[in-house]
XYZ file of C-alpha atoms in Angstrom:
523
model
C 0.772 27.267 -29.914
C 1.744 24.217 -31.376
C 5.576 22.902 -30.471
C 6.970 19.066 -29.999
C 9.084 19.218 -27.011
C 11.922 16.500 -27.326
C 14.593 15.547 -24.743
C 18.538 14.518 -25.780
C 20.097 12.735 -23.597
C 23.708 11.257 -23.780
C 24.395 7.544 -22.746
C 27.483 5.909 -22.820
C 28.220 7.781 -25.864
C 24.656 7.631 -28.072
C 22.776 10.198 -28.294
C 18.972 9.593 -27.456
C 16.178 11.723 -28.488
C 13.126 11.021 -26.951
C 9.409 12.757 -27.174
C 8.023 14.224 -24.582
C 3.925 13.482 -24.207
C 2.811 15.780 -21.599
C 4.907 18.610 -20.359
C 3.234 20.162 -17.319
C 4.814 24.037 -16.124
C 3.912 26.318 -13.702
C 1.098 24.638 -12.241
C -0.453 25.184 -8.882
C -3.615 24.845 -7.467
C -5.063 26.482 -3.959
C -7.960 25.630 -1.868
C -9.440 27.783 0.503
C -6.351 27.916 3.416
C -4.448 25.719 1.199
C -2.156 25.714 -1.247
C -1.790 22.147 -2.218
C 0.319 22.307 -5.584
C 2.564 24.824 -5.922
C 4.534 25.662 -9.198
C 4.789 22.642 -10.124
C 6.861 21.023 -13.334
C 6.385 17.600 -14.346
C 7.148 15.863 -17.899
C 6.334 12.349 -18.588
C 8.311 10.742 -22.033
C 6.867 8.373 -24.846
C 6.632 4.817 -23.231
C 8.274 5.369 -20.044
C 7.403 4.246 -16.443
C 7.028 7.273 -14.085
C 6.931 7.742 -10.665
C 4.978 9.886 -8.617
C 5.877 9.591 -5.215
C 5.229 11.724 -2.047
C 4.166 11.181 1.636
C 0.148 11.842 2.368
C -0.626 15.569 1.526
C 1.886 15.864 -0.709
C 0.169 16.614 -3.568
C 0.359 13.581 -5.747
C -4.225 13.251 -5.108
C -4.604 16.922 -6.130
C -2.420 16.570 -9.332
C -4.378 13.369 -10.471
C -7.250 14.908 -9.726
C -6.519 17.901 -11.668
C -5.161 15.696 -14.573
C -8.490 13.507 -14.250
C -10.535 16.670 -14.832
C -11.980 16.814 -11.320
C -10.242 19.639 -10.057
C -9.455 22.772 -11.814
C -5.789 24.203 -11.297
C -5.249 28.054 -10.585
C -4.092 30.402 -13.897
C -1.377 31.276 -15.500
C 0.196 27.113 -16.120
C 1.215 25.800 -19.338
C 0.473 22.186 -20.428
C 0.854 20.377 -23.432
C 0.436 16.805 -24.880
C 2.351 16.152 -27.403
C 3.001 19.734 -28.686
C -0.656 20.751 -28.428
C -2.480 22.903 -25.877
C -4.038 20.924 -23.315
C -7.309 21.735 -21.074
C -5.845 20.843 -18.219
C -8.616 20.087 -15.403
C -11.230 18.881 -18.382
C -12.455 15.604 -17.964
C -13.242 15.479 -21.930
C -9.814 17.476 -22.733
C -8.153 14.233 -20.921
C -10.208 11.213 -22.236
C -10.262 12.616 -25.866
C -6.084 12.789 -25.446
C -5.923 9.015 -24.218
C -5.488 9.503 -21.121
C -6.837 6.783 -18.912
C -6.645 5.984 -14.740
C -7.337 3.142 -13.132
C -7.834 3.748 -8.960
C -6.581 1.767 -6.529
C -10.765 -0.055 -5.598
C -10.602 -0.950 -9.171
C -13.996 -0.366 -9.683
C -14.843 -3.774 -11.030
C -18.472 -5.188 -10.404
C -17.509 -8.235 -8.752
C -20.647 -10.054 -9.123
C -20.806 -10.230 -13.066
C -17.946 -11.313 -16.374
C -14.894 -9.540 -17.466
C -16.956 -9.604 -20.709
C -19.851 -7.622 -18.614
C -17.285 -5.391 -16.691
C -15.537 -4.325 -20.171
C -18.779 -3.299 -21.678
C -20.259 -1.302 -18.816
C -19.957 2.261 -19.885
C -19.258 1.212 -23.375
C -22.255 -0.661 -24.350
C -22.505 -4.182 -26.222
C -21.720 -5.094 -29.424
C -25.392 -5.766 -30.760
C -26.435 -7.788 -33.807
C -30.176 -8.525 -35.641
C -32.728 -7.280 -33.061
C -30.566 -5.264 -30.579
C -29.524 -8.650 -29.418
C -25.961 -8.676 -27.884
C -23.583 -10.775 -29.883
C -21.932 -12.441 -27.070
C -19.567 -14.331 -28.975
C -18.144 -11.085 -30.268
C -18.187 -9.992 -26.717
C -16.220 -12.756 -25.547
C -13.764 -12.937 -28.432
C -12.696 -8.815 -27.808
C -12.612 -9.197 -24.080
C -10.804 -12.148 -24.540
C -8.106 -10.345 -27.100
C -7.973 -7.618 -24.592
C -6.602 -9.338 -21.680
C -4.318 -11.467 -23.935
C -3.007 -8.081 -25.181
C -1.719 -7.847 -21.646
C -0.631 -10.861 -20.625
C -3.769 -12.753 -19.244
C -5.215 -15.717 -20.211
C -8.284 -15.509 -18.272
C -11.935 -17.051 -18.007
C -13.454 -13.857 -19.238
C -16.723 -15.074 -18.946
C -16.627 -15.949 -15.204
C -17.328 -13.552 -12.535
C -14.730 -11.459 -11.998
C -15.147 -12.257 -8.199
C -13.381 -15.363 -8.600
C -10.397 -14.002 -10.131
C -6.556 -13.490 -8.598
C -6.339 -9.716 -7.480
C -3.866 -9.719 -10.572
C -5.936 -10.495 -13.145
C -8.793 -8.344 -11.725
C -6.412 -5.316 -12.127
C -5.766 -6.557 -15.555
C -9.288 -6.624 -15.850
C -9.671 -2.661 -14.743
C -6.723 -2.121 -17.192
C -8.217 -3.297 -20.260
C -11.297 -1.594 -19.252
C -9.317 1.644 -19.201
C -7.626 1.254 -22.349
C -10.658 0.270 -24.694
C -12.591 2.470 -26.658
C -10.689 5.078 -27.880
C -9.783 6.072 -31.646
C -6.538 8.336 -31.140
C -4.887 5.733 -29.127
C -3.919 5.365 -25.210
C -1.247 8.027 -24.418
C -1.256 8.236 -20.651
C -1.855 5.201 -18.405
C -2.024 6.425 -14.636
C -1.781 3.703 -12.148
C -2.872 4.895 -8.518
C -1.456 2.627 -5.868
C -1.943 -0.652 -8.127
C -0.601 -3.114 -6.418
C -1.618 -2.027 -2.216
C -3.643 -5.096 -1.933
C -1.208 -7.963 -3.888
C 1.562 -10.503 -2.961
C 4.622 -10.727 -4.763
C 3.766 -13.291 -7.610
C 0.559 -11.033 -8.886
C 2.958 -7.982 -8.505
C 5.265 -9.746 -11.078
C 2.131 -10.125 -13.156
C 0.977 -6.758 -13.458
C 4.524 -5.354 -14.048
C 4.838 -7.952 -16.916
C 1.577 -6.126 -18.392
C 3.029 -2.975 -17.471
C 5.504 -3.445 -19.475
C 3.787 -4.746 -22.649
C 1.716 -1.459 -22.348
C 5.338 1.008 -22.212
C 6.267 -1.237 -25.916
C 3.461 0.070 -27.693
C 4.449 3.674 -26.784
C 2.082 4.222 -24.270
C 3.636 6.111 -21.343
C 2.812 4.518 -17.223
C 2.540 7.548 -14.504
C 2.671 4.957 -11.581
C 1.493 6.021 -7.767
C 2.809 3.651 -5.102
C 4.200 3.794 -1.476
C 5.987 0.906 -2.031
C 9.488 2.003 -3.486
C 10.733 -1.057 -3.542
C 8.057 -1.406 -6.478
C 9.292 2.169 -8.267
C 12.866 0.351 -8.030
C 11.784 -2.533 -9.976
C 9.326 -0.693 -12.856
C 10.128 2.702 -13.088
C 12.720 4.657 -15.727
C 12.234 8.216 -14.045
C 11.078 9.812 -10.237
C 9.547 12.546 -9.492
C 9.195 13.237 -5.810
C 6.487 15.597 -4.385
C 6.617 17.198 -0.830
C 4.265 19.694 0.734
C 2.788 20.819 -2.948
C 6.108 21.029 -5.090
C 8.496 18.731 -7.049
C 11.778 18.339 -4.976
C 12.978 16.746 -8.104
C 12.675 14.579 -11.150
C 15.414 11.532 -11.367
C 16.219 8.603 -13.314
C 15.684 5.861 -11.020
C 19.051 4.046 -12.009
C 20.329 7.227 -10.382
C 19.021 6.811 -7.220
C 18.805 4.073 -4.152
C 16.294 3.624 -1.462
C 17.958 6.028 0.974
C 18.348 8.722 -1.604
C 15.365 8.635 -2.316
C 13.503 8.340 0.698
C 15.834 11.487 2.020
C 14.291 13.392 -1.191
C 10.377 12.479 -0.007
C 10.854 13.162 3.881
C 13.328 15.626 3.677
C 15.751 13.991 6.118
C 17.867 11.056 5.945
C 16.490 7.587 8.018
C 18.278 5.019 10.156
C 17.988 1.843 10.973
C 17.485 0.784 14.786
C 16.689 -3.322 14.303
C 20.325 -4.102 12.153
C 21.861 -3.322 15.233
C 19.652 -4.752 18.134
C 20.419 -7.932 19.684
C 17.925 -10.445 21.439
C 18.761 -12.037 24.542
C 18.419 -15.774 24.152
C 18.662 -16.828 27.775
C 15.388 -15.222 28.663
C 12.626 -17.558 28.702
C 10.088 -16.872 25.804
C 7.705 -14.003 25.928
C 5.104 -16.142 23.611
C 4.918 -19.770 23.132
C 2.773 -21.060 20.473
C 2.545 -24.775 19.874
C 0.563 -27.478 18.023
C -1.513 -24.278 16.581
C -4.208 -25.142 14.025
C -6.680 -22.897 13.042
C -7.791 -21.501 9.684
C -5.165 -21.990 6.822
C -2.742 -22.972 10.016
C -1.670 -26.982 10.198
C -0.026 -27.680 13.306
C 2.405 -24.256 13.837
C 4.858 -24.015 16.704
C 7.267 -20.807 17.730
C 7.724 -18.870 20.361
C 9.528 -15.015 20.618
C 11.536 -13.764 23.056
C 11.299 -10.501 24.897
C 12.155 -7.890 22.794
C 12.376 -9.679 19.743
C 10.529 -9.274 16.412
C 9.135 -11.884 14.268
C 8.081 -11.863 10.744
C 5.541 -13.843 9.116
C 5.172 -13.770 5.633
C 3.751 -16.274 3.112
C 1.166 -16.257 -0.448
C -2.046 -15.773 -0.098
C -4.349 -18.793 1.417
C -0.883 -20.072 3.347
C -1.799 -19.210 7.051
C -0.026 -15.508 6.917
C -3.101 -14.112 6.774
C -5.229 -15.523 9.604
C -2.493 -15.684 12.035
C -2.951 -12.917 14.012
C -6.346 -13.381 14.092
C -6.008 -16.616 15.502
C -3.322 -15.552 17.707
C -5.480 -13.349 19.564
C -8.404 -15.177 19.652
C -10.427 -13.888 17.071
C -10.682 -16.950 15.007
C -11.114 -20.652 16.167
C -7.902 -22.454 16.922
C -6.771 -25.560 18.858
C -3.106 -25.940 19.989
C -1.775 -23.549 23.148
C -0.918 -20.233 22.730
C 0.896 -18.908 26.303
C 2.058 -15.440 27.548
C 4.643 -15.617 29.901
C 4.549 -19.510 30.632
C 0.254 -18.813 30.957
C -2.112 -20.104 28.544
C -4.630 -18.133 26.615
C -8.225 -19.756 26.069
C -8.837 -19.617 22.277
C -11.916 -17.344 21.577
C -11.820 -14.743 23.783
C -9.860 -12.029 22.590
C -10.567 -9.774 25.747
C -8.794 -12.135 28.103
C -5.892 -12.150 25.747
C -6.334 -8.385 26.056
C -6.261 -8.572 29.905
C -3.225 -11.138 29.935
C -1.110 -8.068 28.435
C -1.661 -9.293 24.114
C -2.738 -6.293 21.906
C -2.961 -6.378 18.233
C -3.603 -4.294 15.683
C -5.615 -5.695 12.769
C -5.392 -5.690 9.102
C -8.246 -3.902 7.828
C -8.096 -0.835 10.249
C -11.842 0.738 8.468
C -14.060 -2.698 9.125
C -12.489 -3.944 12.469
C -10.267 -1.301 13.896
C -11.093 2.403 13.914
C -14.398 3.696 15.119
C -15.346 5.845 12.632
C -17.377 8.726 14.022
C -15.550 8.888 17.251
C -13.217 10.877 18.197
C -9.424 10.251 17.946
C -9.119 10.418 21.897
C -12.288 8.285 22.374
C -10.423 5.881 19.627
C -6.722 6.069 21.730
C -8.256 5.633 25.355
C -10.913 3.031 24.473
C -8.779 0.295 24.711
C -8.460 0.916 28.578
C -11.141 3.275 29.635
C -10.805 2.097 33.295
C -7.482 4.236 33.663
C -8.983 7.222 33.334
C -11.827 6.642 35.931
C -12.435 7.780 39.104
C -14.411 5.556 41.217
C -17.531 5.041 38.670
C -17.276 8.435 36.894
C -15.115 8.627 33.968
C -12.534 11.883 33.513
C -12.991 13.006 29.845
C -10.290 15.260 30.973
C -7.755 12.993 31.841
C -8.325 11.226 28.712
C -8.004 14.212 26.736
C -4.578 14.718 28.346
C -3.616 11.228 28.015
C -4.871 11.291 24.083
C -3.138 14.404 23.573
C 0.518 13.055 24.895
C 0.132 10.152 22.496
C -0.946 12.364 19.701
C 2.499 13.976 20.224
C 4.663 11.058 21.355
C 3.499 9.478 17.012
C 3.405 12.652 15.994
C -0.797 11.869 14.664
C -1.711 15.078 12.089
C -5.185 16.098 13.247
C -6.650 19.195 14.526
C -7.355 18.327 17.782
C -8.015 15.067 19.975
C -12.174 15.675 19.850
C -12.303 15.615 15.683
C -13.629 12.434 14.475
C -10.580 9.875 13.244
C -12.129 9.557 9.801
C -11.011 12.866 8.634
C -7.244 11.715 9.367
C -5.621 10.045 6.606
C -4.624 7.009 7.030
C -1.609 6.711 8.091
C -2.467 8.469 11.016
C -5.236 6.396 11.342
C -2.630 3.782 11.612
C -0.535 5.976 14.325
C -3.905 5.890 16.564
C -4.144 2.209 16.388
C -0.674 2.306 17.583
C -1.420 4.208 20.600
C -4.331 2.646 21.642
C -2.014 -0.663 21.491
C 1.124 0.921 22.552
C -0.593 2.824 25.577
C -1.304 -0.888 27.140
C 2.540 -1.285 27.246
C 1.607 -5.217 25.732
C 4.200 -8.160 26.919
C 2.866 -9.308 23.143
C 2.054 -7.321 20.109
C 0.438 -8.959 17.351
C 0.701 -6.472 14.065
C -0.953 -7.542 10.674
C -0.333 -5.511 7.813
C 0.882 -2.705 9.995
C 1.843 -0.043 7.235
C -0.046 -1.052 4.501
C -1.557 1.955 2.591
C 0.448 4.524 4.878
C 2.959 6.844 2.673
C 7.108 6.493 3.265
C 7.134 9.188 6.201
C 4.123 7.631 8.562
C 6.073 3.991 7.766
C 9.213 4.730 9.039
C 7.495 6.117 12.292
C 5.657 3.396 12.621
C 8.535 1.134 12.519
C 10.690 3.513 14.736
C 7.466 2.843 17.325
C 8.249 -0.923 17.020
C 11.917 -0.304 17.388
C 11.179 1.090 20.318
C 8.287 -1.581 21.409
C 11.293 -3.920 21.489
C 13.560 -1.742 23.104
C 10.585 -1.722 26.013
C 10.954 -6.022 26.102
C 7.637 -6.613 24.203
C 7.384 -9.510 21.906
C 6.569 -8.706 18.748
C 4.946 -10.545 15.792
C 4.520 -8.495 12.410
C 2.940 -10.225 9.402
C 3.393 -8.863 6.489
C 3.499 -9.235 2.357
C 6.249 -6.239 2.181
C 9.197 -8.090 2.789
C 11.502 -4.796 2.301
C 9.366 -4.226 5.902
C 10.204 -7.479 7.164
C 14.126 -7.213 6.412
C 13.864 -3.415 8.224
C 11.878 -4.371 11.436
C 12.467 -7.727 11.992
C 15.054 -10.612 13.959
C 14.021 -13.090 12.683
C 11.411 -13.882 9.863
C 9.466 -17.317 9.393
C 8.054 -18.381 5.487
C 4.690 -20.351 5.851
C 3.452 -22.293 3.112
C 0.198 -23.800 3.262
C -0.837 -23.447 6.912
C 2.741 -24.704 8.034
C 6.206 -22.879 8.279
C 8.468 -23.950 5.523
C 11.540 -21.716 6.142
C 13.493 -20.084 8.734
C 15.757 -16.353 8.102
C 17.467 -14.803 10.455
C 19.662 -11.864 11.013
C 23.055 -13.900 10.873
C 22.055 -15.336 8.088
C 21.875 -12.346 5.754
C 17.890 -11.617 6.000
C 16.817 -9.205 3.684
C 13.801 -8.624 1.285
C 15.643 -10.536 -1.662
C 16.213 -13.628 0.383
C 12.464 -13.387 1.202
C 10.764 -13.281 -2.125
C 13.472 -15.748 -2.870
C 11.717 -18.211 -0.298
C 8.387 -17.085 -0.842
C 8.778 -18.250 -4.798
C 10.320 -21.428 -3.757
C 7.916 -22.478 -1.525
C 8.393 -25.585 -0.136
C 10.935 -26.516 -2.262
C 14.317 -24.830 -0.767
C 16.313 -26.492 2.405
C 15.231 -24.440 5.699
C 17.709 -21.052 6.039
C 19.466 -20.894 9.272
């Protein structure tokens, strides 16, 4: 069978034909007491941007996967690329069609070149001798990351690169060595792990790539992101398309109703601080790591943001906060003072946090989700010296329910949850405390559309209970939906000020964040 399948579409009176490069029907795949794709119908266009979007388990994983060759789908589909049968769920069927992925850990070995990292898997360019031409090297790798917008040190160790450019790096990787041509570039969660300004970046390179023909299947949680790149939506929930859309057609609550399957509401437009309290957290004079001498303080039941670049004191706050890191200055709970350093009399003074990177310092691995929950507090469930394992079961198991966690039971290790409810335990074993401060970092980061809007409902609520909350965070849409009031720090000090009355939202943040210190405070 051999057939070009073309769309027409009609826009503002021109008619549009446009080719279609891989046309996916009737495809499902099962796994034993699963079916994880079901029937599904996908085509992606000649130098578009597509979105594939979808909470955890949706299916988005298992059609990569099957599109990477790893998995094999069930019978009876029908895939083409561009008119031709395609092997769909061959690894060689896929790379021999130009189709390329590049994963959201890169893959990059750190410790050597962009020239290196380019030819690994490809081999050298090799001249009298078998001796590796290194200018030749150079000069390709070097045209390669021009190509896509990055003028780059390609002979420097990729460790020492911005997180842009080392995703540029994994790009051009991706797209060399082939002699029919890139078709398919699938980017899986590519920007997770970077601030606005490198997000710019890569969508600037994104773009050169969709010029030369080549069609972008892009995988994010951020939608904020699919609103800014993307020409088309799909949405995937529980193993099937509940549609395909041009994005211009749709808005964030549109399309978040199409990947939950129920519309979402805002609780923090409409909640109001009491400013005659006396502050819940006082910080003053703090300096610490990337901090210079930052004062604030938050009332009861009000939310701050902190948000700032890379290297500006964002990212070490909480740490510092809570007594992780070194830090002079006072930080007081209640009118008391915390001793810097000591993170477990913070803990007993009623401050919980939950950290950034949840796999190195917050979840413990190979225990169990209750031990995970409960271990923040193990003396509540004791009696005398003797510890209840059945009272924390019960007490794990209410939580479980109260963040709605998706596990199998409260004994199964937490690494076989995904991560967002991952996240959801870290919640608990925070939550559970009932904190007078919260200190979040990162708090949704990685977690699909459904588990962040729970999450933020449980800080909704966290406020509603009169805790002090402070959320740092580079996903200023996130900021704008949780927080009162939301502070801009620029190296290690804070440059502006948005609140609520003045119109905060995530525009007005980016806005600040790219103006550093170079806009008037907002008020």
């Amino acid at each position: 069978m051999m057939y070009a399948l073309r769309r027409t579409s009609h826009d503002g009176g021109e008619t549009t034909t446009v080719a279609t490069t891989l046309h996916i029907h009737s495809l499902s795949k099962t796994f034993p007491g699963q079916v994880a794709l079901n029937d599904v119908a996908l085509d992606i266009e000649e130098g578009e941007v597509h979105a594939l979007v979808g909470q955890n388990g949706s299916g988005k994983s298992t059609l990569i996967k099957i599109l990477a060759g790893f998995h094999q789908p069930d019978a009876n589909f029908v895939v083409t690329m561009r008119g031709h049968d395609f092997a769909m769920g061959s690894a060689v069927a896929a790379h021999e069609a130009g189709i390329r992925f590049v994963h959201q850990d890169l893959g990059l070995v750190e410790a050597v070149s962009t020239v290196e990292n380019l030819a690994l898997g490809f081999g050298y360019d090799t001249g009298f001798g078998n001796r590796i031409n290194w200018a030749a090297e150079t000069k390709r790798a070097k045209q390669a990351l021009l190509d896509l917008g990055f003028d780059i040190n390609v002979r420097a160790p990729v460790a020492t690169l911005g997180a842009a450019a080392r995703t540029g790096v994994a790009i051009a990787r991706a797209l060399q060595d082939t002699k029919e041509g890139i078709s398919i570039l699938v980017l899986d969660e590519p920007t997770a792990s970077l601030p606005g300004a490198d997000v710019d970046t890569l969508f600037e390179a994104v773009r050169r790539l969709t010029k030369r023909g080549i069609s972008v299947v892009f995988v994010s949680h951020h939608l904020e992101e699919v609103f800014d790149i993307t020409d088309r939506v799909t949405v995937l929930r529980d193993g099937k398309v509940v549609g395909t859309k041009a994005t211009k057609d749709l808005n964030m609550d549109s399309l978040i109703e199409m990947i939950v399957g129920r519309g979402v509401t805002s609780v923090a437009a409409n909640r109001t601080v009491d400013a005659s309290l006396a502050p819940r957290l006082q910080v003053q004079g703090l300096v610490g790591a990337g901090i210079n001498g930052v004062s604030f303080s938050v009332q009861p039941g009000e939310v701050l943001g902190i948000v700032g670049l890379t290297g500006s004191g964002r990212d070490t706050m909480v740490g510092t906060l809570a007594g992780a890191l070194t830090r002079q200055g006072s930080v007081l709970i209640d009118g008391e003072e915390l001793k810097g350093g000591d993170p477990r009399e913070s803990l007993t003074k009623g401050l919980s946090f939950v950290p950034v990177d949840r796999l190195r310092n917050g979840i413990l691995a190979l225990m169990s989700v209750r031990a995970n929950i409960t271990i923040s507090n193990v003396e509540r469930n004791a009696h005398g010296l003797r510890l209840s394992h059945k009272d924390e079961k019960a007490e794990a198991a209410e939580w479980v329910k109260k963040l709605s966690v998706v596990t199998a039971g409260t004994e199964v290790p937490v690494a076989t949850l995904s991560g967002g409810n991952q996240q959801k335990v870290m919640m608990a074993r925070s939550f559970r405390l009932n904190p007078k401060v919260l200190l979040l970092d990162e708090p949704t980061q990685g977690v699909d559309i459904g588990a962040k809007e729970e999450i933020h409902a449980f800080v909704d609520q966290a406020a509603a209970d009169g805790t002090a909350i402070v959320v740092c965070s580079t996903d200023t849409a996130e900021l704008a939906r949780v927080c009162d009031r939301v502070v801009v720090m620029y190296r290690g000090q804070i440059a502006n000020t948005l609140t609520r009355s003045s119109g905060l939202s995530a525009e007005k943040i980016d806005q600040l964040l790219l103006a550093g210190s170079s806009m008037a405070t907002a008020s």
